[in-house]
Coordinates of C-alpha atoms in Angstrom, one line a residue:
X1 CA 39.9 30.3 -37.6
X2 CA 35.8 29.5 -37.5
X3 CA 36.3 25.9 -36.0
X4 CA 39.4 27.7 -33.5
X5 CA 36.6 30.3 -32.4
X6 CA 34.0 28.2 -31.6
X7 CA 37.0 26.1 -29.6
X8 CA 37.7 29.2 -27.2
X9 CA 34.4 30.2 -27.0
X10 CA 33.2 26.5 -25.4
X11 CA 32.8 25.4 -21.7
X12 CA 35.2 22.9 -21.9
X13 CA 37.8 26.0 -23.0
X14 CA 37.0 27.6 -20.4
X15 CA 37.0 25.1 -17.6
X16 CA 40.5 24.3 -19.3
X17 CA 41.6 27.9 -18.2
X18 CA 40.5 27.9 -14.9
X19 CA 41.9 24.6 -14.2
X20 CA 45.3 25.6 -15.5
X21 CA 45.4 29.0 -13.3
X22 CA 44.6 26.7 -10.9
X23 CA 47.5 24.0 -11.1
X24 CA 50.0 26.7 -11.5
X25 CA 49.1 29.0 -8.6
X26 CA 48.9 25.4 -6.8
X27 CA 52.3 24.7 -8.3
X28 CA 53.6 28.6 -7.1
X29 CA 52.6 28.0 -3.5
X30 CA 54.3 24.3 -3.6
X31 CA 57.5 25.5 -4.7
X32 CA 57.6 28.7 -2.5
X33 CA 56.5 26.4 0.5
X34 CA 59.4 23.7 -0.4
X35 CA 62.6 26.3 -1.3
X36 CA 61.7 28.2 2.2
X37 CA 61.4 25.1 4.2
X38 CA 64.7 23.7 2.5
X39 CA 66.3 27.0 3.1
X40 CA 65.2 26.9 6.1
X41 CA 67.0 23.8 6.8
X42 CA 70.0 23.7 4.7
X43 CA 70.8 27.4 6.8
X44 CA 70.7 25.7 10.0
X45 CA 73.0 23.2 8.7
X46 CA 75.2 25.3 7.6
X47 CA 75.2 27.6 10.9
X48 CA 75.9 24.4 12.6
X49 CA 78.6 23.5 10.4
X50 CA 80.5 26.6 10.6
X51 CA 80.0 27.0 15.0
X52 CA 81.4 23.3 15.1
X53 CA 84.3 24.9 12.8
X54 CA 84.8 28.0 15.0
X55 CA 84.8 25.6 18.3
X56 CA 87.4 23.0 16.6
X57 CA 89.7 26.6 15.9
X58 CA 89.6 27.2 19.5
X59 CA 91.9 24.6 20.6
X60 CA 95.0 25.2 18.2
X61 CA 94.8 29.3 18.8
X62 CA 94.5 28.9 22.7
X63 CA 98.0 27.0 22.7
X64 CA 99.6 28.1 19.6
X65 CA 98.0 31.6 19.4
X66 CA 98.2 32.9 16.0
X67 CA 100.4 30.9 14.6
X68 CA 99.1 27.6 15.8
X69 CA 95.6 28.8 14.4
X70 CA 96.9 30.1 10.9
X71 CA 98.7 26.6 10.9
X72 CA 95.4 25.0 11.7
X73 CA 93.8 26.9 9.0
X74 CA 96.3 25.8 6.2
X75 CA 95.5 22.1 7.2
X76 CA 92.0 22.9 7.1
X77 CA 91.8 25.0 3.9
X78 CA 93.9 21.7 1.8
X79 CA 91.1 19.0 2.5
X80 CA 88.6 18.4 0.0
X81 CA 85.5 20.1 0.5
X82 CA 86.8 22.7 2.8
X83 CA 85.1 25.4 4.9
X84 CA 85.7 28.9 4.3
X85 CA 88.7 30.4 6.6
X86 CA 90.4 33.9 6.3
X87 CA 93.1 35.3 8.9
X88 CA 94.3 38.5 8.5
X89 CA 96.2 41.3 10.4
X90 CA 95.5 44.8 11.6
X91 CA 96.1 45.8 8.3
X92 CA 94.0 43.6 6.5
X93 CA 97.3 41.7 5.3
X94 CA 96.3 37.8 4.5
X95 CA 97.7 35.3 6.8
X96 CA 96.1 32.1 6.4
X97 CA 92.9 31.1 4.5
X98 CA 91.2 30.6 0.9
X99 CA 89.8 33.7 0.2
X100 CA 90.6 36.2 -2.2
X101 CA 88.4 39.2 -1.9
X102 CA 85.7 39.9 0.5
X103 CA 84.1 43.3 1.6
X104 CA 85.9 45.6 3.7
X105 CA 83.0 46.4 5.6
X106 CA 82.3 42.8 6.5
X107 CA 86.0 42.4 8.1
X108 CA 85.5 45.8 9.9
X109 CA 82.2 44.6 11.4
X110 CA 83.6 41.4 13.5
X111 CA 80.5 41.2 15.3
X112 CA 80.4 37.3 15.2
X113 CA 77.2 37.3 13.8
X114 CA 76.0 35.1 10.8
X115 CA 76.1 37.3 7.7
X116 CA 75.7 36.0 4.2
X117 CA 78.6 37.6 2.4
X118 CA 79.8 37.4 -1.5
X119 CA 83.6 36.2 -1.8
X120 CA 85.9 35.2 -4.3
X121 CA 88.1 32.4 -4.2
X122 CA 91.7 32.4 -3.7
X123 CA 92.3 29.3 -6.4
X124 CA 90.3 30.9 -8.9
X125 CA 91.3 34.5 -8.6
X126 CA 93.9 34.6 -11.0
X127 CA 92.4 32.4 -14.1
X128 CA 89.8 35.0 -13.8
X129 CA 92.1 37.7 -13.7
X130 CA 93.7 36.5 -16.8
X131 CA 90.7 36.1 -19.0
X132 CA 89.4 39.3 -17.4
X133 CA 86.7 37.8 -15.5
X134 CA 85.3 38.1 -11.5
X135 CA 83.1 35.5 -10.5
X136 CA 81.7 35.8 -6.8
X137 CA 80.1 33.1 -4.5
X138 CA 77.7 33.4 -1.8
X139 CA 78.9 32.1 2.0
X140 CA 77.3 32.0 5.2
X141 CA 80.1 33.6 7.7
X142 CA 81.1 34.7 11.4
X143 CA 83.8 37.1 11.8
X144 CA 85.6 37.3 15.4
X145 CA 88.2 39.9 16.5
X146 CA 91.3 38.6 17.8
X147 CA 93.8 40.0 20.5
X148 CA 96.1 42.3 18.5
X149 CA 93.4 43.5 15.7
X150 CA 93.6 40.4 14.0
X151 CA 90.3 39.4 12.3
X152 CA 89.7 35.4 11.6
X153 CA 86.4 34.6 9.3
X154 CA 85.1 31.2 9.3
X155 CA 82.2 30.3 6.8
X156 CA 80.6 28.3 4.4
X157 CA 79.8 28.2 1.0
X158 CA 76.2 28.3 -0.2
X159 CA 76.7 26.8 -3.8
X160 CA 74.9 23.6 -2.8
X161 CA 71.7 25.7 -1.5
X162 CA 72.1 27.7 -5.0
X163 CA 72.3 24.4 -7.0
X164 CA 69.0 23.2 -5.6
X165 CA 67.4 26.3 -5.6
X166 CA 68.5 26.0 -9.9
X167 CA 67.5 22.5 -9.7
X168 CA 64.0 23.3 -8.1
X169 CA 63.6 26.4 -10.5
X170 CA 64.3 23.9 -13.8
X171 CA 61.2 21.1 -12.5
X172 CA 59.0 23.9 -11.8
X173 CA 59.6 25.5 -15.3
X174 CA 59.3 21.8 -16.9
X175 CA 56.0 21.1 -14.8
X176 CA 54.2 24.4 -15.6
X177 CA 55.3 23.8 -19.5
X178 CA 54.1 20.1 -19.4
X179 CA 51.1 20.7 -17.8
X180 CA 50.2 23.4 -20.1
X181 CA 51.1 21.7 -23.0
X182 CA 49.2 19.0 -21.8
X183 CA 46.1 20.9 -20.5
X184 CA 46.0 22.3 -23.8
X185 CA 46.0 18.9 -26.0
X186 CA 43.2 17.5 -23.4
X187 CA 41.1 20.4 -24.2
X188 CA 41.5 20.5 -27.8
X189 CA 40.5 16.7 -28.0
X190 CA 37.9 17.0 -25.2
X191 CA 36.5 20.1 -27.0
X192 CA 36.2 18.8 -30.6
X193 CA 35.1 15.3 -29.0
X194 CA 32.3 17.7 -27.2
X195 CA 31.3 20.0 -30.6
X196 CA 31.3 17.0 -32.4
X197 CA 28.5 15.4 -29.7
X198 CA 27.1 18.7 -29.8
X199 CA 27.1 19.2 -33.4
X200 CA 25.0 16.2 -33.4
X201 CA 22.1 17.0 -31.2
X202 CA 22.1 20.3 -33.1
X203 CA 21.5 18.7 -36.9
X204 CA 19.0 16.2 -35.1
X205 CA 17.1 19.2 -33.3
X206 CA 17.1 20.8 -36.7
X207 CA 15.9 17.6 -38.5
X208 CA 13.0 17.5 -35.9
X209 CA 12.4 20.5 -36.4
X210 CA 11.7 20.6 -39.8
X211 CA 9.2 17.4 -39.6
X212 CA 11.2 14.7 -38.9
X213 CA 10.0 13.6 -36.2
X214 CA 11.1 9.7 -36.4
X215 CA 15.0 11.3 -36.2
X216 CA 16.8 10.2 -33.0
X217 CA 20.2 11.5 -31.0
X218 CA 22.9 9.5 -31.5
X219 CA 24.0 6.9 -28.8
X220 CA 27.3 6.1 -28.7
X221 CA 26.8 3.5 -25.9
X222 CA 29.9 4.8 -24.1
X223 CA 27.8 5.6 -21.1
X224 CA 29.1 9.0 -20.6
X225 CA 26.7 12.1 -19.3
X226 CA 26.2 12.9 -23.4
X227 CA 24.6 9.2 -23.9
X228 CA 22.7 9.7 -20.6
X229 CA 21.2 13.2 -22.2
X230 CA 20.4 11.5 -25.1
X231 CA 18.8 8.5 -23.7
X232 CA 16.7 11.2 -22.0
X233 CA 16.0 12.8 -25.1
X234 CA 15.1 10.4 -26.8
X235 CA 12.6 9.0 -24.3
X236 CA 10.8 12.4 -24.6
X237 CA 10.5 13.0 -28.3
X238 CA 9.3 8.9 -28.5
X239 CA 6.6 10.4 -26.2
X240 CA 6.3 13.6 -28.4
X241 CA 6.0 11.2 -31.6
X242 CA 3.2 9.1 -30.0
X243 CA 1.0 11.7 -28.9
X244 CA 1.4 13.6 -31.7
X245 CA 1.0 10.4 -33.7
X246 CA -2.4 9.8 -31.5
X247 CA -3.4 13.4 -32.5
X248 CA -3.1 12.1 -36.1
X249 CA -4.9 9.0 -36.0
X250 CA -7.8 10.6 -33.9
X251 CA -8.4 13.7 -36.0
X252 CA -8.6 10.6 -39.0
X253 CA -10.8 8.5 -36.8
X254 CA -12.9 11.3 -36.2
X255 CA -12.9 12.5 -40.0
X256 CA -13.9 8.6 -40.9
X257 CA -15.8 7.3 -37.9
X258 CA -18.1 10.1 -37.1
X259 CA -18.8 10.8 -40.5
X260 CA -21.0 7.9 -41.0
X261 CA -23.6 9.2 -37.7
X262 CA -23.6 12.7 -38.8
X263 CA -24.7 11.3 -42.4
X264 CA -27.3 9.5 -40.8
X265 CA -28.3 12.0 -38.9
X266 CA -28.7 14.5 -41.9
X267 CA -30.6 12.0 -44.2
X268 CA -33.2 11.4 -41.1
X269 CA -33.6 15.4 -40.7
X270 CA -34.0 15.3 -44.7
X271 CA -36.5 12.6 -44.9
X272 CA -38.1 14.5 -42.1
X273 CA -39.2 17.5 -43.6
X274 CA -39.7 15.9 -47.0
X275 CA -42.0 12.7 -45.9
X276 CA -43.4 13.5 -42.4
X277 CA -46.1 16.5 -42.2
X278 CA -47.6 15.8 -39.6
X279 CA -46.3 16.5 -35.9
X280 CA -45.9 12.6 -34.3
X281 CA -43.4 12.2 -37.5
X282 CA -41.6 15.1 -36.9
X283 CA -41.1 14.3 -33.5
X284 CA -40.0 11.2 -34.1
X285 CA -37.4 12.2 -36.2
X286 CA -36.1 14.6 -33.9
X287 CA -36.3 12.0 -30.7
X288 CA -33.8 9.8 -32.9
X289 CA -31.8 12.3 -34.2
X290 CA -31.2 13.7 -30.1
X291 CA -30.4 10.0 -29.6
X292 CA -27.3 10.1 -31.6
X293 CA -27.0 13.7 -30.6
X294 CA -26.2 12.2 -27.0
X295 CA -23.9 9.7 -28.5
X296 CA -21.8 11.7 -30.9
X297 CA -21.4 13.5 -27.4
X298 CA -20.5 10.5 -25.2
X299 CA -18.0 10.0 -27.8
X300 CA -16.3 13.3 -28.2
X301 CA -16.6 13.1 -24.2
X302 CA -14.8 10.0 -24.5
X303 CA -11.8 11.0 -26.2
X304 CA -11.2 14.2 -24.6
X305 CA -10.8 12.2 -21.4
X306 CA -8.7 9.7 -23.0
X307 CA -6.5 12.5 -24.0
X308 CA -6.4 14.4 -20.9
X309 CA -5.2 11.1 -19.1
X310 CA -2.3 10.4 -21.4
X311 CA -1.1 13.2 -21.3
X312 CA -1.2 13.8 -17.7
X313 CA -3.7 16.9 -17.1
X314 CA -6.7 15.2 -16.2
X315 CA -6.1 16.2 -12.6
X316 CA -5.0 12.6 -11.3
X317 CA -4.8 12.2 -7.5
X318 CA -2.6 9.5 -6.4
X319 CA -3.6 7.8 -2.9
X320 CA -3.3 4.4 -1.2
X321 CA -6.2 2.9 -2.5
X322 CA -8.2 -0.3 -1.6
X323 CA -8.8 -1.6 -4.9
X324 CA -10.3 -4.3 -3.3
X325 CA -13.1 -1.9 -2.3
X326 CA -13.2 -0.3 -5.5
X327 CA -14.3 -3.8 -7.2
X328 CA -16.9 -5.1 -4.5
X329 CA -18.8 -1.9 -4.9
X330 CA -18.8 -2.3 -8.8
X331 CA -19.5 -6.0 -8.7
X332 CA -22.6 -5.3 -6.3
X333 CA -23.4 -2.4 -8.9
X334 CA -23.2 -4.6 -12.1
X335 CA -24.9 -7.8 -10.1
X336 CA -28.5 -6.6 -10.8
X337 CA -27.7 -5.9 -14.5
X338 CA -25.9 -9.1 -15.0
X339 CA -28.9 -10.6 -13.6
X340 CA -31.3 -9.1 -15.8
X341 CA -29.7 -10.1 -18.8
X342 CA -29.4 -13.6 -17.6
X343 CA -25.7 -13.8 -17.3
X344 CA -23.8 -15.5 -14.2
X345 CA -22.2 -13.3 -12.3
X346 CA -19.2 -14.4 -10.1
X347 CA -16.5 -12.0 -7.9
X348 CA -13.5 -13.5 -6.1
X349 CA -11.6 -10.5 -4.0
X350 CA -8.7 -10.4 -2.3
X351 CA -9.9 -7.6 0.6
X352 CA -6.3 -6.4 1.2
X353 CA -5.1 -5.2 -2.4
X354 CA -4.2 -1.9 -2.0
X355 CA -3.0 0.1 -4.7
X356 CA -1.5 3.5 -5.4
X357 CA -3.9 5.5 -8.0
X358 CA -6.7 7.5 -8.5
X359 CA -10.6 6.0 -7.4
X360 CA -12.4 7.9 -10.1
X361 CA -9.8 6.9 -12.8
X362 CA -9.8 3.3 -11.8
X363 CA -13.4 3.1 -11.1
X364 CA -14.1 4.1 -14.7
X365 CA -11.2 1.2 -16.2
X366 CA -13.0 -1.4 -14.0
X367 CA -16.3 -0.8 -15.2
X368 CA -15.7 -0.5 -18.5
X369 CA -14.1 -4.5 -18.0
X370 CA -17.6 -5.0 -16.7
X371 CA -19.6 -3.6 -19.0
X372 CA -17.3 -4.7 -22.0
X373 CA -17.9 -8.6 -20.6
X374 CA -21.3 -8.3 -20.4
X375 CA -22.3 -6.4 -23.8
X376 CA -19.8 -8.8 -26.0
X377 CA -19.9 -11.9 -24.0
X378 CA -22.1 -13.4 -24.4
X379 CA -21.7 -17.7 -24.5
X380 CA -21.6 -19.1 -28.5
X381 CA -23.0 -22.2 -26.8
X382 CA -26.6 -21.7 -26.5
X383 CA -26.5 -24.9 -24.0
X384 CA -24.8 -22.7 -21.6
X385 CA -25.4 -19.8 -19.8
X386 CA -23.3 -16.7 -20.6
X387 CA -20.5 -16.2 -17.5
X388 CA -18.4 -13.0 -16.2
X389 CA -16.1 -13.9 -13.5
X390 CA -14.6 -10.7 -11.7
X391 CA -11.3 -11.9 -9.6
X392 CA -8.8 -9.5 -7.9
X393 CA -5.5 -11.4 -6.5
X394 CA -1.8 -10.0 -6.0
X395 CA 0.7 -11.4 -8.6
X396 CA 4.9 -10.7 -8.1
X397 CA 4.4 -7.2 -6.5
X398 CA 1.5 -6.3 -9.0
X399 CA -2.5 -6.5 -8.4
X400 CA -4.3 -8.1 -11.0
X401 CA -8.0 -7.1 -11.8
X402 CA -9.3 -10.0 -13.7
X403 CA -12.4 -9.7 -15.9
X404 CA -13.3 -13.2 -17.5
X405 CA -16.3 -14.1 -20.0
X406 CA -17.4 -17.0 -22.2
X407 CA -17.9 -15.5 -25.3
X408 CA -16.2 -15.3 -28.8
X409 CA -13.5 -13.8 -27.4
X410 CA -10.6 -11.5 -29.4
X411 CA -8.2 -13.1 -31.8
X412 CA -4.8 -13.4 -31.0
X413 CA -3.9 -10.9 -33.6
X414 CA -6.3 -8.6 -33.0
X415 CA -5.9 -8.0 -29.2
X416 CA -3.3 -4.9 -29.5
X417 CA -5.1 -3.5 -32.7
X418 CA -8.7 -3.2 -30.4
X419 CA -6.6 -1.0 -27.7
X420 CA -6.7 1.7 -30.6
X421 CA -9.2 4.6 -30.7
X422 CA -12.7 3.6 -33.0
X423 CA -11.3 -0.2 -33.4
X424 CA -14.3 -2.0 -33.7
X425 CA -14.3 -6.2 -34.6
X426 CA -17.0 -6.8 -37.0
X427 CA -19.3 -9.4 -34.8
X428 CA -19.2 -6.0 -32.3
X429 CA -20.4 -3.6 -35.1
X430 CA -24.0 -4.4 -34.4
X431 CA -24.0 -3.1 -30.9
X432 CA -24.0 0.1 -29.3
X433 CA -20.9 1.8 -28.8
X434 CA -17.6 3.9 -30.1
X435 CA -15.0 1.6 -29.9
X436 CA -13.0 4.1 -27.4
X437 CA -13.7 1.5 -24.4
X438 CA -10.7 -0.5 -24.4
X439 CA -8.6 2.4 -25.3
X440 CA -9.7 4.5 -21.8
X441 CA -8.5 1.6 -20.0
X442 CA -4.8 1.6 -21.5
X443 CA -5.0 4.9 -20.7
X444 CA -5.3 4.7 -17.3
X445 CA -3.4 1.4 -16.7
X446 CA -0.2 3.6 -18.3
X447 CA -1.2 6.7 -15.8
X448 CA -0.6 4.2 -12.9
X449 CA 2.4 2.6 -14.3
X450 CA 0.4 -0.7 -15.5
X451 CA -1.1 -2.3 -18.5
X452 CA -3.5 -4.2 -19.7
X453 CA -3.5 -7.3 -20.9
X454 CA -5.7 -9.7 -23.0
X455 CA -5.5 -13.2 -23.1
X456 CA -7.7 -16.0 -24.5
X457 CA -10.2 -18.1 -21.8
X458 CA -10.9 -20.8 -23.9
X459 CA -13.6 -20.2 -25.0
X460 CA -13.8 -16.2 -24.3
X461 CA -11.6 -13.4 -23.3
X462 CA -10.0 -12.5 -20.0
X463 CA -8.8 -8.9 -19.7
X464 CA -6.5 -8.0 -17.1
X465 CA -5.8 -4.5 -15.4
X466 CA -2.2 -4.9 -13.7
X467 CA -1.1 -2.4 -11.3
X468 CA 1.7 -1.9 -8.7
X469 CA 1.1 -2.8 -5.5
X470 CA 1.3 0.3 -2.7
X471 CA 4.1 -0.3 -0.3
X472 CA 2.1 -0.9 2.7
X473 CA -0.1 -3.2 0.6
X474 CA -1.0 -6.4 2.1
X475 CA -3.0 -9.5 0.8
X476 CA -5.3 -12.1 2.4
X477 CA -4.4 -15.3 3.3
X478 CA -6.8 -18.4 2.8
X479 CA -8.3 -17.5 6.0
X480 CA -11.3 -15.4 4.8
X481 CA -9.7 -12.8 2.7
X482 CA -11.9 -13.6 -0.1
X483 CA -15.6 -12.9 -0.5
X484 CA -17.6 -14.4 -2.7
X485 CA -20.7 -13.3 -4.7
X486 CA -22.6 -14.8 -7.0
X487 CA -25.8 -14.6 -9.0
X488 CA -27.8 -17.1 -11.5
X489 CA -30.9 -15.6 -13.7
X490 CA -34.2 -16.1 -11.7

């Protein structure tokens, strides 16, 4: 009775209903519309019938008067599938015909209208007599009056119309029952097949719910609008799972990572006060100690953007942006600085990449490529200057932001692992930084619906930022579109 409940009480039970109402009041106005339109029709062929009847009577009364037409009749009245024909006198004796018993008042009328009439017939009449039984017929009639009161009725019998009316009444009852009986077993299959579908969302919900948040909808791969929610679904607790999984691993990077500074920081306060009386010591201790201050800050700075970016409320403006300008103005920014650290600079940009995204956000991606070339590569060939080659070119629909360097370079299995939050290589340990570099720019390559990719330069790394190309985008040819820069230490 639970599981029958929770039947009538669904959508599908209810659409069931409505759809039902609706077939049979469709199924009503059909039948209606067909039995009047027959009727319709079958009555003019019978008023037809029974006027050519009337007219073909003319001829044997206007030269045998009535006995040539009660002659006429009797001929009539033996052939197979006969009118309807009653003569009679002005005492309502019978004369000629094949009925039995008809209403007085229809005889007494003898308008020579068309009146449908019940009768009895004359052949039948006396089996039902005997087994004390009347049956009546309906007939479509005219009745004339005759010279000398005599009354002649000329009809037709309206069994056939009946029979198909029966006939018509029968499908219709068959096509309501059938189509309830089979609206009724769709529902019933369609609404278990739907509780069941249901039934599991609900026990995965509740699973999620309760901490598991690795539990997925089920996918029947049948394609239907409950695989298409689920696909959905899915999608969106995958995203749940990896940000809340992010939340996770930088609350523990946090807790391990930024232990080690505050540590520091409290020892050199410590030491401090215990070793330092004098004023220079103290201040020196405090200078440092505001120097990691600043850093700690950067770094907690760091990952709130990070997290604001992935997870969309950082405030990100999307425009049709030249990224093209975007890199020449950082290349001519980090030109001096490469220069000073006696690094060779190079930029090759194509000056018609345009892109869809935000300036700010992408500004910040390219120069942490910058920065990131020149801080860890540096060349391990002491022969040879250290090199950072800065290239922007379209590639299948996509504009590729190309930072190349000659340095160590990233291990092939380390490449993903350095995307993370505070993943630091070892020979990167001994400079400044957090580790949270790499992981901004993921961050805002997946905002703009790119990536980032890393790939080895033999010897060095080349990081790539690879983002859509704007619909009016357009690239330049080997005509000039490129402009070159360059710079060798002095």
């Amino acid at each position: 009775m639970t599981a029958l409940g929770r039947l009538v009480k669904t959508t599908a039970f209810k659409l069931s209903m409505i759809t039902i109402l609706v077939f049979i009041g469709l199924s009503l106005s059909m039948f209606l519309f067909i039995s009047k339109n027959t009727d319709d029709l079958m009555r003019d062929q019978v008023i037809q019938t029974v006027d050519a009847d009337v007219n073909g009577l003319t001829e044997p009364y206007a030269f045998g008067g009535i006995t040539g037409l009660a002659q006429a009749i009797e001929r009539r009245v033996r052939q197979p599938n006969a009118n309807l024909y009653l003569l009679v006198d002005f005492a309502g004796n019978l004369i000629s015909g094949n009925i039995s018993h008809l209403p007085t008042a229809v005889l007494d009328k003898a308008d020579g209208e068309i009146h449908v009439v019940n009768y009895q017939r004359l052949n039948e009449r006396s089996d039902e007599n005997a087994r004390g039984q009347e049956k009546s017929y309906n007939a479509v009639v005219r009745v004339f009056k005759l010279p000398g009161n005599f009354r002649l009725l000329v009809g037709r019998d309206l069994e056939e119309q009946d029979r198909l009316h029966g006939l018509l009444g029968d499908a219709l009852k068959l096509w309501l029952v059938g189509m309830v009986v089979l609206a009724a077993a769709i529902w019933f299959f369609i609404s278990r097949r739907m509780l069941a579908r249901m039934d599991g969302i609900t026990k995965s919900s509740q699973q999620i719910m309760a901490g598991n948040l690795s539990r997925r909808i089920e996918v029947t791969g049948s394609g239907d609008e409950f695989d298409r929610l689920a696909i959905s679904l899915n999608q969106m607790l995958e995203r749940i799972e990896e940000l809340l999984r992010g939340l996770k691993d930088v609350s523990d990077n946090i807790a391990h990572d930024l232990k080690t500074p505050l540590t520091r920081m409290r020892g050199r306060v410590e030491g401090a006060l215990r070793d330092h009386k004098d004023e220079a010591g103290l201040r020196g201790a405090l200078e440092e100690t505001l120097v990691e201050t600043d850093e700690l800050i950067n770094t907690f700075n760091a990952l709130l953007r990070i997290a604001r970016v992935e997870a969309g409320s950082e405030g990100v403006k999307m425009e049709n942006l030249p990224l093209s300008s975007v890199a020449e103005d950082l290349c001519e920014l980090y030109e001096p600085v490469a220069e000073d650290q006696g690094v060779v600079f190079h930029s090759s940009i194509d000056t018609g990449t345009v892109v869809l995204g935000d300036r700010q956000l992408l500004s910040q991606a390219v120069a942490n490529l910058i920065e990131n070339a020149l801080k860890y590569g540096g060349s391990i060939d002491e022969a040879k200057p250290s090199e950072v080659n800065v290239s922007l070119y379209s590639r299948d629909q996509t504009a590729v932001l190309e930072v190349a360097d000659n340095g160590t370079g990233i291990p092939e299995d380390e490449r993903e692992r350095v995307c993370e939050r505070f993943v630091r290589l070892d020979h990167s340990r001994t400079e400044p930084g957090s580790g949270l570099g790499l992981a901004l720019i993921k961050a805002v390559a997946g905002v703009h619906h790119g990536e980032l990719e890393l790939a080895s330069g033999n010897p060095g790394l080349i990081a790539r930022l690879v983002l859509p190309l704007a619909r009016e985008s357009t690239s330049g040819g080997d005509d000039g579109g490129q402009r070159e820069l360059s710079s060798a230490p002095s």
